[in-house]
mmCIF file of C-alpha atoms and ligand atoms in Angstrom:
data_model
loop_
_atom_site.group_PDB
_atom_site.id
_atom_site.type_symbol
_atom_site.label_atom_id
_atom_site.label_comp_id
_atom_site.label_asym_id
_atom_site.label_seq_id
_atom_site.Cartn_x
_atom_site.Cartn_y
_atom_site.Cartn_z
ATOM 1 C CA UNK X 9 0.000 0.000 0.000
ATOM 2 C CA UNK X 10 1.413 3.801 -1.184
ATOM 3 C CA UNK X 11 0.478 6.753 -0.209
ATOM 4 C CA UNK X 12 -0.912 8.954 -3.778
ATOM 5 C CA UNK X 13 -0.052 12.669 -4.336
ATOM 6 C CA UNK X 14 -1.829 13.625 -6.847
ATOM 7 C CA UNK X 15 -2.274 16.899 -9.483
ATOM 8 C CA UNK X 16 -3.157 17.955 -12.978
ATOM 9 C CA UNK X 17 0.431 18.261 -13.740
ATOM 10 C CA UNK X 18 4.128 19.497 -12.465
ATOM 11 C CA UNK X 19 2.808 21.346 -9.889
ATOM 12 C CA UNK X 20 2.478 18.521 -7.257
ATOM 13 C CA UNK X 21 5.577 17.922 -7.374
ATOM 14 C CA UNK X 22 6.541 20.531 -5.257
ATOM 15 C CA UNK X 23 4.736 18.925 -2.384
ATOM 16 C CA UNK X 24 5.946 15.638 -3.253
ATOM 17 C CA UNK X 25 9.373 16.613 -2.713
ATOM 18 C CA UNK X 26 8.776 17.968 0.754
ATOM 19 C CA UNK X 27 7.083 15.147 1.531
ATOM 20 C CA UNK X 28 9.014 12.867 0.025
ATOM 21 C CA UNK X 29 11.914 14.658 2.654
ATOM 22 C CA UNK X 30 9.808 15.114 5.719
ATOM 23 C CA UNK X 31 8.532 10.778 5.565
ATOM 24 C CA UNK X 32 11.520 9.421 3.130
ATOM 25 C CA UNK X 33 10.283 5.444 4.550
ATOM 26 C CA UNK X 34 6.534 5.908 2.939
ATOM 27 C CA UNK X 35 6.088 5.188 -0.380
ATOM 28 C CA UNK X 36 4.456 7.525 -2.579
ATOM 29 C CA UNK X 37 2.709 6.902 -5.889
ATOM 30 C CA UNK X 38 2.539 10.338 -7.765
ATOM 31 C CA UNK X 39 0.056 10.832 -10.316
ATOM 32 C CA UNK X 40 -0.037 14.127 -13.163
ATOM 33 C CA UNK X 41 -3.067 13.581 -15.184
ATOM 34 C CA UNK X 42 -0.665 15.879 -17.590
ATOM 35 C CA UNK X 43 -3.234 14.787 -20.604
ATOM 36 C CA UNK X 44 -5.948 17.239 -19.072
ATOM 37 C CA UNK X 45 -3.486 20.127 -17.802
ATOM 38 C CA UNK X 46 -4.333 22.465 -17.107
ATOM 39 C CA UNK X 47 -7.530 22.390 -14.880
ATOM 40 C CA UNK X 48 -7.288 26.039 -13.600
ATOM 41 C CA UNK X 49 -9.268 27.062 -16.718
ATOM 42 C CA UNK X 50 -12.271 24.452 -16.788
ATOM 43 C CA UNK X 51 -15.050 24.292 -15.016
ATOM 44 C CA UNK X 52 -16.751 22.930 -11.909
ATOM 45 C CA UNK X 53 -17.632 19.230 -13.253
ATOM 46 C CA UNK X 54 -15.134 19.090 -15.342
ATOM 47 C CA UNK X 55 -12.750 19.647 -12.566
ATOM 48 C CA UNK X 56 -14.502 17.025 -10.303
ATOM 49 C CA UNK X 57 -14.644 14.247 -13.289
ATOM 50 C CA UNK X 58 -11.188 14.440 -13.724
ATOM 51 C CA UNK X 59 -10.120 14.306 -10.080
ATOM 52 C CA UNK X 60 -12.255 11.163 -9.278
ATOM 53 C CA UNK X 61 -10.866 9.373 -12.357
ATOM 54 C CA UNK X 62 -7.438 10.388 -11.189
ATOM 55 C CA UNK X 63 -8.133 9.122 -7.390
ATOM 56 C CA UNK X 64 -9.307 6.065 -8.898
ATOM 57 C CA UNK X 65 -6.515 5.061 -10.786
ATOM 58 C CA UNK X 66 -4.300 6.090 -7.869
ATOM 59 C CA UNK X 67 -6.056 3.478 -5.710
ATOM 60 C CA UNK X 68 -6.089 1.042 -8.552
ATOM 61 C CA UNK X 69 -2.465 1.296 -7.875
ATOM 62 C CA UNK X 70 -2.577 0.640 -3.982
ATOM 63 C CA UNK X 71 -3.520 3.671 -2.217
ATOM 64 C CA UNK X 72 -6.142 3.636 0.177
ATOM 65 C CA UNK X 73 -5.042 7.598 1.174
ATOM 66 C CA UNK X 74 -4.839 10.210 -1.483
ATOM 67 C CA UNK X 75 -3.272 13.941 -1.103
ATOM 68 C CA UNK X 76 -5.019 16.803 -3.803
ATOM 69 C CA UNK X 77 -1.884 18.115 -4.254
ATOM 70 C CA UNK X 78 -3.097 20.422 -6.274
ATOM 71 C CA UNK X 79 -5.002 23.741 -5.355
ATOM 72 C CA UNK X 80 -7.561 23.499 -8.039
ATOM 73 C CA UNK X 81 -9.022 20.141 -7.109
ATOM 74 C CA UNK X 82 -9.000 21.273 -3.148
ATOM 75 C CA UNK X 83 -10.684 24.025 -3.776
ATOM 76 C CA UNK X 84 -13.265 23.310 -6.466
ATOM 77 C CA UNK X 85 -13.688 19.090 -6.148
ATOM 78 C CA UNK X 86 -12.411 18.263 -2.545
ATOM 79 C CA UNK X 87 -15.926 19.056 -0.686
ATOM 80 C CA UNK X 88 -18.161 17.010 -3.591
ATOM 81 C CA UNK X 89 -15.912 14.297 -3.551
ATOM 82 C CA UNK X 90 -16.012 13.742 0.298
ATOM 83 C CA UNK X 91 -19.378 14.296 0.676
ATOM 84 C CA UNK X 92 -21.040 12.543 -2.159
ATOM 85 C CA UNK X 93 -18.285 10.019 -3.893
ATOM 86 C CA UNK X 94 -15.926 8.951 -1.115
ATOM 87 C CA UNK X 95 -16.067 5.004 -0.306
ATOM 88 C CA UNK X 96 -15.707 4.455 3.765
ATOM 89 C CA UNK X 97 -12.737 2.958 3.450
ATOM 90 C CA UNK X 98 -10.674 5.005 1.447
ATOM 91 C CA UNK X 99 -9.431 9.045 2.352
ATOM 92 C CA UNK X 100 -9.172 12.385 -0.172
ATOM 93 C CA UNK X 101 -7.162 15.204 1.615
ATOM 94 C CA UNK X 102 -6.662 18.747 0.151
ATOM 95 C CA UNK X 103 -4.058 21.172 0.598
ATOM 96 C CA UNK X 104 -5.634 24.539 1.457
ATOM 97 C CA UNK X 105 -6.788 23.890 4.902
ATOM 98 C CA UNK X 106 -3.337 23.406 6.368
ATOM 99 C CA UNK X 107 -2.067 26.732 4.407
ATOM 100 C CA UNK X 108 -5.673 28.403 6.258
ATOM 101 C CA UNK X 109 -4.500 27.055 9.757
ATOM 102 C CA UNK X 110 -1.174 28.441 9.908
ATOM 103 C CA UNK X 111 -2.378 31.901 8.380
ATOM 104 C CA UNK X 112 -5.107 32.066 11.450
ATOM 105 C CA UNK X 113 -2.741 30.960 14.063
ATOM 106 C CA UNK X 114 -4.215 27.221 14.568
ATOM 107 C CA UNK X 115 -2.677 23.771 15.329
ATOM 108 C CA UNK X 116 -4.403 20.711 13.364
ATOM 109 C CA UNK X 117 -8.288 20.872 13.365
ATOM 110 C CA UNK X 118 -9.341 23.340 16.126
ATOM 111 C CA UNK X 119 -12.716 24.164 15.693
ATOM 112 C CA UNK X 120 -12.771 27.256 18.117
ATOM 113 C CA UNK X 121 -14.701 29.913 17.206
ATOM 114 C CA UNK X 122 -13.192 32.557 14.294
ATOM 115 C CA UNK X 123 -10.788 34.894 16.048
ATOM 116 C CA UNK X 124 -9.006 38.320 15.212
ATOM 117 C CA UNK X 125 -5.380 37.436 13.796
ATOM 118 C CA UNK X 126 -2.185 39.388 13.444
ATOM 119 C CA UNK X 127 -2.551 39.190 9.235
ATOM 120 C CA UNK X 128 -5.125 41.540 8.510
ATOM 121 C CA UNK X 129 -4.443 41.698 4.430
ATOM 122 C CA UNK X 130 -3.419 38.559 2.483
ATOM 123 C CA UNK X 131 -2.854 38.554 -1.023
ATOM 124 C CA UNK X 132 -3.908 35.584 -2.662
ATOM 125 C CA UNK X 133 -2.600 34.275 -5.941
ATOM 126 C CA UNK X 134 -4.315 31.468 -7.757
ATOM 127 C CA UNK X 135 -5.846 29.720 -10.731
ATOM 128 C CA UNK X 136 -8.413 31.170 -12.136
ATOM 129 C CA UNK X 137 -10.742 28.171 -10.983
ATOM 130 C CA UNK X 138 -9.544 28.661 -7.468
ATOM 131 C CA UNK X 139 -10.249 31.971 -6.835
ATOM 132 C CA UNK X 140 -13.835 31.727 -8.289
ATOM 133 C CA UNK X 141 -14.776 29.137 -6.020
ATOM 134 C CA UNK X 142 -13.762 31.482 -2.788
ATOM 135 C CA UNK X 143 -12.858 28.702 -1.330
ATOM 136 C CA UNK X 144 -9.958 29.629 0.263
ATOM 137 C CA UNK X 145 -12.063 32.801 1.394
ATOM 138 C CA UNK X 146 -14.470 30.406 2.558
ATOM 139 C CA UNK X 147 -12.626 28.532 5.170
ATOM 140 C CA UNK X 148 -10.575 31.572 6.134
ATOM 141 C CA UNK X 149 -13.964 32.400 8.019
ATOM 142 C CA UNK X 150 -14.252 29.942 9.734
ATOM 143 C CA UNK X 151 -11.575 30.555 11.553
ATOM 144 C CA UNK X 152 -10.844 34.254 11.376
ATOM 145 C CA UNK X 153 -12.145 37.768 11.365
ATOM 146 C CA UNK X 154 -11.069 40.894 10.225
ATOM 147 C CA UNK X 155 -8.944 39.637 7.667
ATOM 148 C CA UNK X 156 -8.951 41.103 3.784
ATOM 149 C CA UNK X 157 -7.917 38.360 1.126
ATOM 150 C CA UNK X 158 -7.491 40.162 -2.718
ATOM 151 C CA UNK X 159 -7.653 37.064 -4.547
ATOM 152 C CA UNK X 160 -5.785 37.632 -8.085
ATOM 153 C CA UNK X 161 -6.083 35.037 -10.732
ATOM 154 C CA UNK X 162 -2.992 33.939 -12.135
ATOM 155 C CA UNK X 163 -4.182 33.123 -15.942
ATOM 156 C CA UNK X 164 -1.920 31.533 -18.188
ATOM 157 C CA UNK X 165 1.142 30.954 -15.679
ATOM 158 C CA UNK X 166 0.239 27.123 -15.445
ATOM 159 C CA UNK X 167 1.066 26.597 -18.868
ATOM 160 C CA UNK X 168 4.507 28.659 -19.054
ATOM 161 C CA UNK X 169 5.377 26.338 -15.969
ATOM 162 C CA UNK X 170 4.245 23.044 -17.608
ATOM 163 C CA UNK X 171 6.036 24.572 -21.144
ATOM 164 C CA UNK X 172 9.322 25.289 -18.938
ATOM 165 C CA UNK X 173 8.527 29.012 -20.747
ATOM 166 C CA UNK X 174 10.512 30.541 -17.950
ATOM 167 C CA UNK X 175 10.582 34.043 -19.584
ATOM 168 C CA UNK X 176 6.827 34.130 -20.003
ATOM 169 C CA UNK X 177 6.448 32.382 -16.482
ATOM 170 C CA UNK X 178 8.415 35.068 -15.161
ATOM 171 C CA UNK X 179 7.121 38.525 -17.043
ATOM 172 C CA UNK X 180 3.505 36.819 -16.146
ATOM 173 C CA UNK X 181 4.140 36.818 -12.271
ATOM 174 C CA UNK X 182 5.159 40.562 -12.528
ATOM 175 C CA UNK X 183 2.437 41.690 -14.226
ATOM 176 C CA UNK X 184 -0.317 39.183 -11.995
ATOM 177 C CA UNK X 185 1.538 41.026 -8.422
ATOM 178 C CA UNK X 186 1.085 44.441 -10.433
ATOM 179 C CA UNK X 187 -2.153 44.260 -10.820
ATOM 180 C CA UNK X 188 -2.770 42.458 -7.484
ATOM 181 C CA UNK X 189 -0.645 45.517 -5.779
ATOM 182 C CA UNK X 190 -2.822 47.682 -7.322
ATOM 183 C CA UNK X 191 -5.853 46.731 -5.826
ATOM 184 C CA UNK X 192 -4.771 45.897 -2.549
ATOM 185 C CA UNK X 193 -1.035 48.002 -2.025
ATOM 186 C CA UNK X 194 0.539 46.947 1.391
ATOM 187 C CA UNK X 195 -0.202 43.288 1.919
ATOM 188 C CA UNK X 196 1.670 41.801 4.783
ATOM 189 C CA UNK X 197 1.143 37.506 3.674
ATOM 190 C CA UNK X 198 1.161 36.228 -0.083
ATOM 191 C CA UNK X 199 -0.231 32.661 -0.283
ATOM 192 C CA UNK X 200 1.059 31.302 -3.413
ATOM 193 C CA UNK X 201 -2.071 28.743 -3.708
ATOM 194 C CA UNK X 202 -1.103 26.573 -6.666
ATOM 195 C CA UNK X 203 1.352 24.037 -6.179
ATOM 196 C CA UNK X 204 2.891 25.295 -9.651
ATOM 197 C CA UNK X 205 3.968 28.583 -8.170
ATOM 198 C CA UNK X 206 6.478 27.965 -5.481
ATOM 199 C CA UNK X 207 9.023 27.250 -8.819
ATOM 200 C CA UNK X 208 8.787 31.162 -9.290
ATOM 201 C CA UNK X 209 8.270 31.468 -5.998
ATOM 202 C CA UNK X 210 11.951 34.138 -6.144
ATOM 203 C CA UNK X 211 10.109 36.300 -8.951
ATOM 204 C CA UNK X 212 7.000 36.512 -6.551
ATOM 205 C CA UNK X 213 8.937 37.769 -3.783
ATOM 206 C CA UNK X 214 11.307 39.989 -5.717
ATOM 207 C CA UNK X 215 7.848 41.709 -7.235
ATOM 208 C CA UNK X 216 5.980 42.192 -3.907
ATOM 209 C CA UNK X 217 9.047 43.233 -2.394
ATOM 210 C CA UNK X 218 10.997 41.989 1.137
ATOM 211 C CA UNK X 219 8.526 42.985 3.641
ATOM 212 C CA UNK X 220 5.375 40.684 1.884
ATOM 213 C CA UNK X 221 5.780 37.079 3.782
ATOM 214 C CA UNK X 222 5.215 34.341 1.375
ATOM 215 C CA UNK X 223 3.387 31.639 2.732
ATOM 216 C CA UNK X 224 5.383 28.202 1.968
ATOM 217 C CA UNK X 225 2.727 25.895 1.272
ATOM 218 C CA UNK X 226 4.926 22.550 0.254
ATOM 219 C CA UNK X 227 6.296 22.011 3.887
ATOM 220 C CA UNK X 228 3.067 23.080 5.867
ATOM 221 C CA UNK X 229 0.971 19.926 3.786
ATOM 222 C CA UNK X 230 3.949 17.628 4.804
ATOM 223 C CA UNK X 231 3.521 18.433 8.529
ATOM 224 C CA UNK X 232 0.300 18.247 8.363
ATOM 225 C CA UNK X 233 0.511 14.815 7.210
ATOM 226 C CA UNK X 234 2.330 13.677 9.102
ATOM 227 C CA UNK X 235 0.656 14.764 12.166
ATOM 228 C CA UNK X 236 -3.038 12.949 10.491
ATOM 229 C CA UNK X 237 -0.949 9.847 9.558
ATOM 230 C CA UNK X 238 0.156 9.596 13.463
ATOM 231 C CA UNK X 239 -3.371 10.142 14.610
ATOM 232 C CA UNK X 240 -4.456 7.598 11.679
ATOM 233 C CA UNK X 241 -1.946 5.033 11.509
ATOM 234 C CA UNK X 242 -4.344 2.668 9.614
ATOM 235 C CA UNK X 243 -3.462 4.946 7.117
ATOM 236 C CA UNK X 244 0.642 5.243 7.147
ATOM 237 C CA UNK X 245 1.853 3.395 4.325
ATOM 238 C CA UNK X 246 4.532 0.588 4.635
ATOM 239 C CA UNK X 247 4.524 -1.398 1.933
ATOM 240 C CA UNK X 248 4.528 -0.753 -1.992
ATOM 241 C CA UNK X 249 7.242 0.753 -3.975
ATOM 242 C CA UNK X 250 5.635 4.175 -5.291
ATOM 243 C CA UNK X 251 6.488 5.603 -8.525
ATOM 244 C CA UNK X 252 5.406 8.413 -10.377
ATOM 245 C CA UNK X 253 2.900 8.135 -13.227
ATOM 246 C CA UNK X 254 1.126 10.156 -16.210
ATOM 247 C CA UNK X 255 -1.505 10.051 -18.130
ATOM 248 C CA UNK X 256 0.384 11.884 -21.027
ATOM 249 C CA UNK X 257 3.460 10.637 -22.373
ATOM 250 C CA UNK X 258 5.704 9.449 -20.349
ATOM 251 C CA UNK X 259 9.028 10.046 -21.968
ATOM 252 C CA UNK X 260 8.442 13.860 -22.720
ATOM 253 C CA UNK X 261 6.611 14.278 -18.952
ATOM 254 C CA UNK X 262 10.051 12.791 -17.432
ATOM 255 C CA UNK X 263 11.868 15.226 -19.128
ATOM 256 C CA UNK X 264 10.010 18.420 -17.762
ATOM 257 C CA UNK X 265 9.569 16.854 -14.341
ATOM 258 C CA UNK X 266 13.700 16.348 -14.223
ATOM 259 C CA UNK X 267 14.004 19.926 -15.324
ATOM 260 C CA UNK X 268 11.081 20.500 -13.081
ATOM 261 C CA UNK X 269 12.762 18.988 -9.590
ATOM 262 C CA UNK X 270 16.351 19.468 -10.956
ATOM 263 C CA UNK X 271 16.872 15.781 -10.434
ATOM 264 C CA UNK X 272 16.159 12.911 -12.563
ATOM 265 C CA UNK X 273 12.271 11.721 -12.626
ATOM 266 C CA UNK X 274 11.126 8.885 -14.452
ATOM 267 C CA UNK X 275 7.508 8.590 -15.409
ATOM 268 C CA UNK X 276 5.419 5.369 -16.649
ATOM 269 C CA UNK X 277 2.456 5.891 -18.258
ATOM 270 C CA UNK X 278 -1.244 4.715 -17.091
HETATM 271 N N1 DGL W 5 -1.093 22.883 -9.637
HETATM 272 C C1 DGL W 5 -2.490 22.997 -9.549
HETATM 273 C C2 DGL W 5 -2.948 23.888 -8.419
HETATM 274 O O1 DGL W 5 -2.347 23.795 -7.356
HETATM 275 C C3 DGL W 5 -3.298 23.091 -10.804
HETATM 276 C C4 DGL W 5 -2.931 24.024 -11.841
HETATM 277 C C5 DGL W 5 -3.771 23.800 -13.077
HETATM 278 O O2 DGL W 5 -3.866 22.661 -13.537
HETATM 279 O O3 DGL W 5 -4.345 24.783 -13.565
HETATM 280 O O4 DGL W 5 -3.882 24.644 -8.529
#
């Protein structure tokens, strides 16, 4: 039995990684459904079709516990799929509620009442999905007042990342923090909330400038995890090999993901 990480593309990778470093005795399976990338531009049903066929095939391969590591699927699938698809014996995680939790002050699943908090303007930057479904705005209330999230959408920066279009990646974060900046001039957190952006996570900072904290979102799912694995140990994987698989080509998806991770990656295909 594995563990599966799973996202559209790339992007989970980032998440994988830490991880990969913060458990390196559980084996992950790692799934890019890089055929349907990106998903930050489709819609609701589309987005929860393709996540359920992807959780499927990851526990066709052994996993009883998948990770959304992806931003999109958390925000726009996650809630559906636990409350109307989910056998009893199998788990679907997301990725924004830890990211929430440490923004509002909280350890692991308090469910205390929403409280003032020393962030009082967060800038948010997302797919364009994931900032229509306010989800991240949505769960921020629950455990916070007081707090102003400008939510910018990121459009077209998935693709330069998944293209390795580092140029276009690059000029496109500028001009998303502009325009974010704009609306919204002195915010004091940035939550990069697509597992994609934490590769440019340098331009980000460099464009909102030294004093904006950028919210690391990578390491915050891996504690998390491993704090839920020790309260659900029927969960922890120890068995199984992992791997990491595509449903795109596997040779060319190897390639970006080496260039991706800056090690080598080998993909099979499903
Ligand atoms: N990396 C994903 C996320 O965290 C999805 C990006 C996309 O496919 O548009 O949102």
């Amino acid at each position: 039995m594995t563990i599966g990480l799973f996202d559209s593309g790339l992007g989970g990778l980032t998440i994988y990684d830490s991880v990969a470093r913060r458990m390196p005795d559980v084996p992950i399976a790692y799934l890019g459904d890089n055929r349907n990338a990106p998903y930050g531009v489709r819609d609701a049903d589309d987005i929860f079709q393709l996540t359920c066929s992807g959780v499927e095939m990851l526990w066709r391969l052994g996993c009883r516990l998948v990770i959304l590591a992806c931003n999109t699927a958390s925000a726009v699938a996650l809630k559906r799929i636990q409350e109307t698809w989910l056998p009893a014996d199998k788990r679907v995680l997301g990725v924004f509620v830890p990211m929430i939790e440490v923004l509002t002050e909280r350890r692991w699943g308090d469910q205390s009442q929403p409280r003032e908090v020393d962030v009082k303007n967060v800038a948010l930057f997302a797919t364009p999905a994931t900032v229509a479904s306010r989800a991240f705005q949505r769960e921020l209330a629950f455990r916070a007042i007081g707090v102003d999230v400008e939510a910018q959408p990121c459009g077209g920066l998935v693709d330069a990342i998944e293209a390795n279009d580092d140029i276009l990646a690059e000029a496109l974060v500028r001009s998303h923090v502009e325009a974010l900046l704009r609306r919204m001039p002195n915010p004091e957190a940035a939550i990069l909330a697509c597992t994609h952006y934490p590769l440019f996570q340098r331009a980000f900072q460099d464009a909102l400038g030294p004093k904006v904290k950028c919210v690391s979102q990578a390491n915050l799912v891996a504690e998390s995890l491993a704090d839920y694995l020790e309260r659900h140990p029927n969960m922890l994987a120890t068995s199984g090999t992992g791997g990491f698989y595509t449903t795109a080509d596997a040779e060319s998806v190897s390639r970006k993901a080496t260039r991706f991770l800056g090690r080598k990656i080998e993909f099979e295909s499903v």
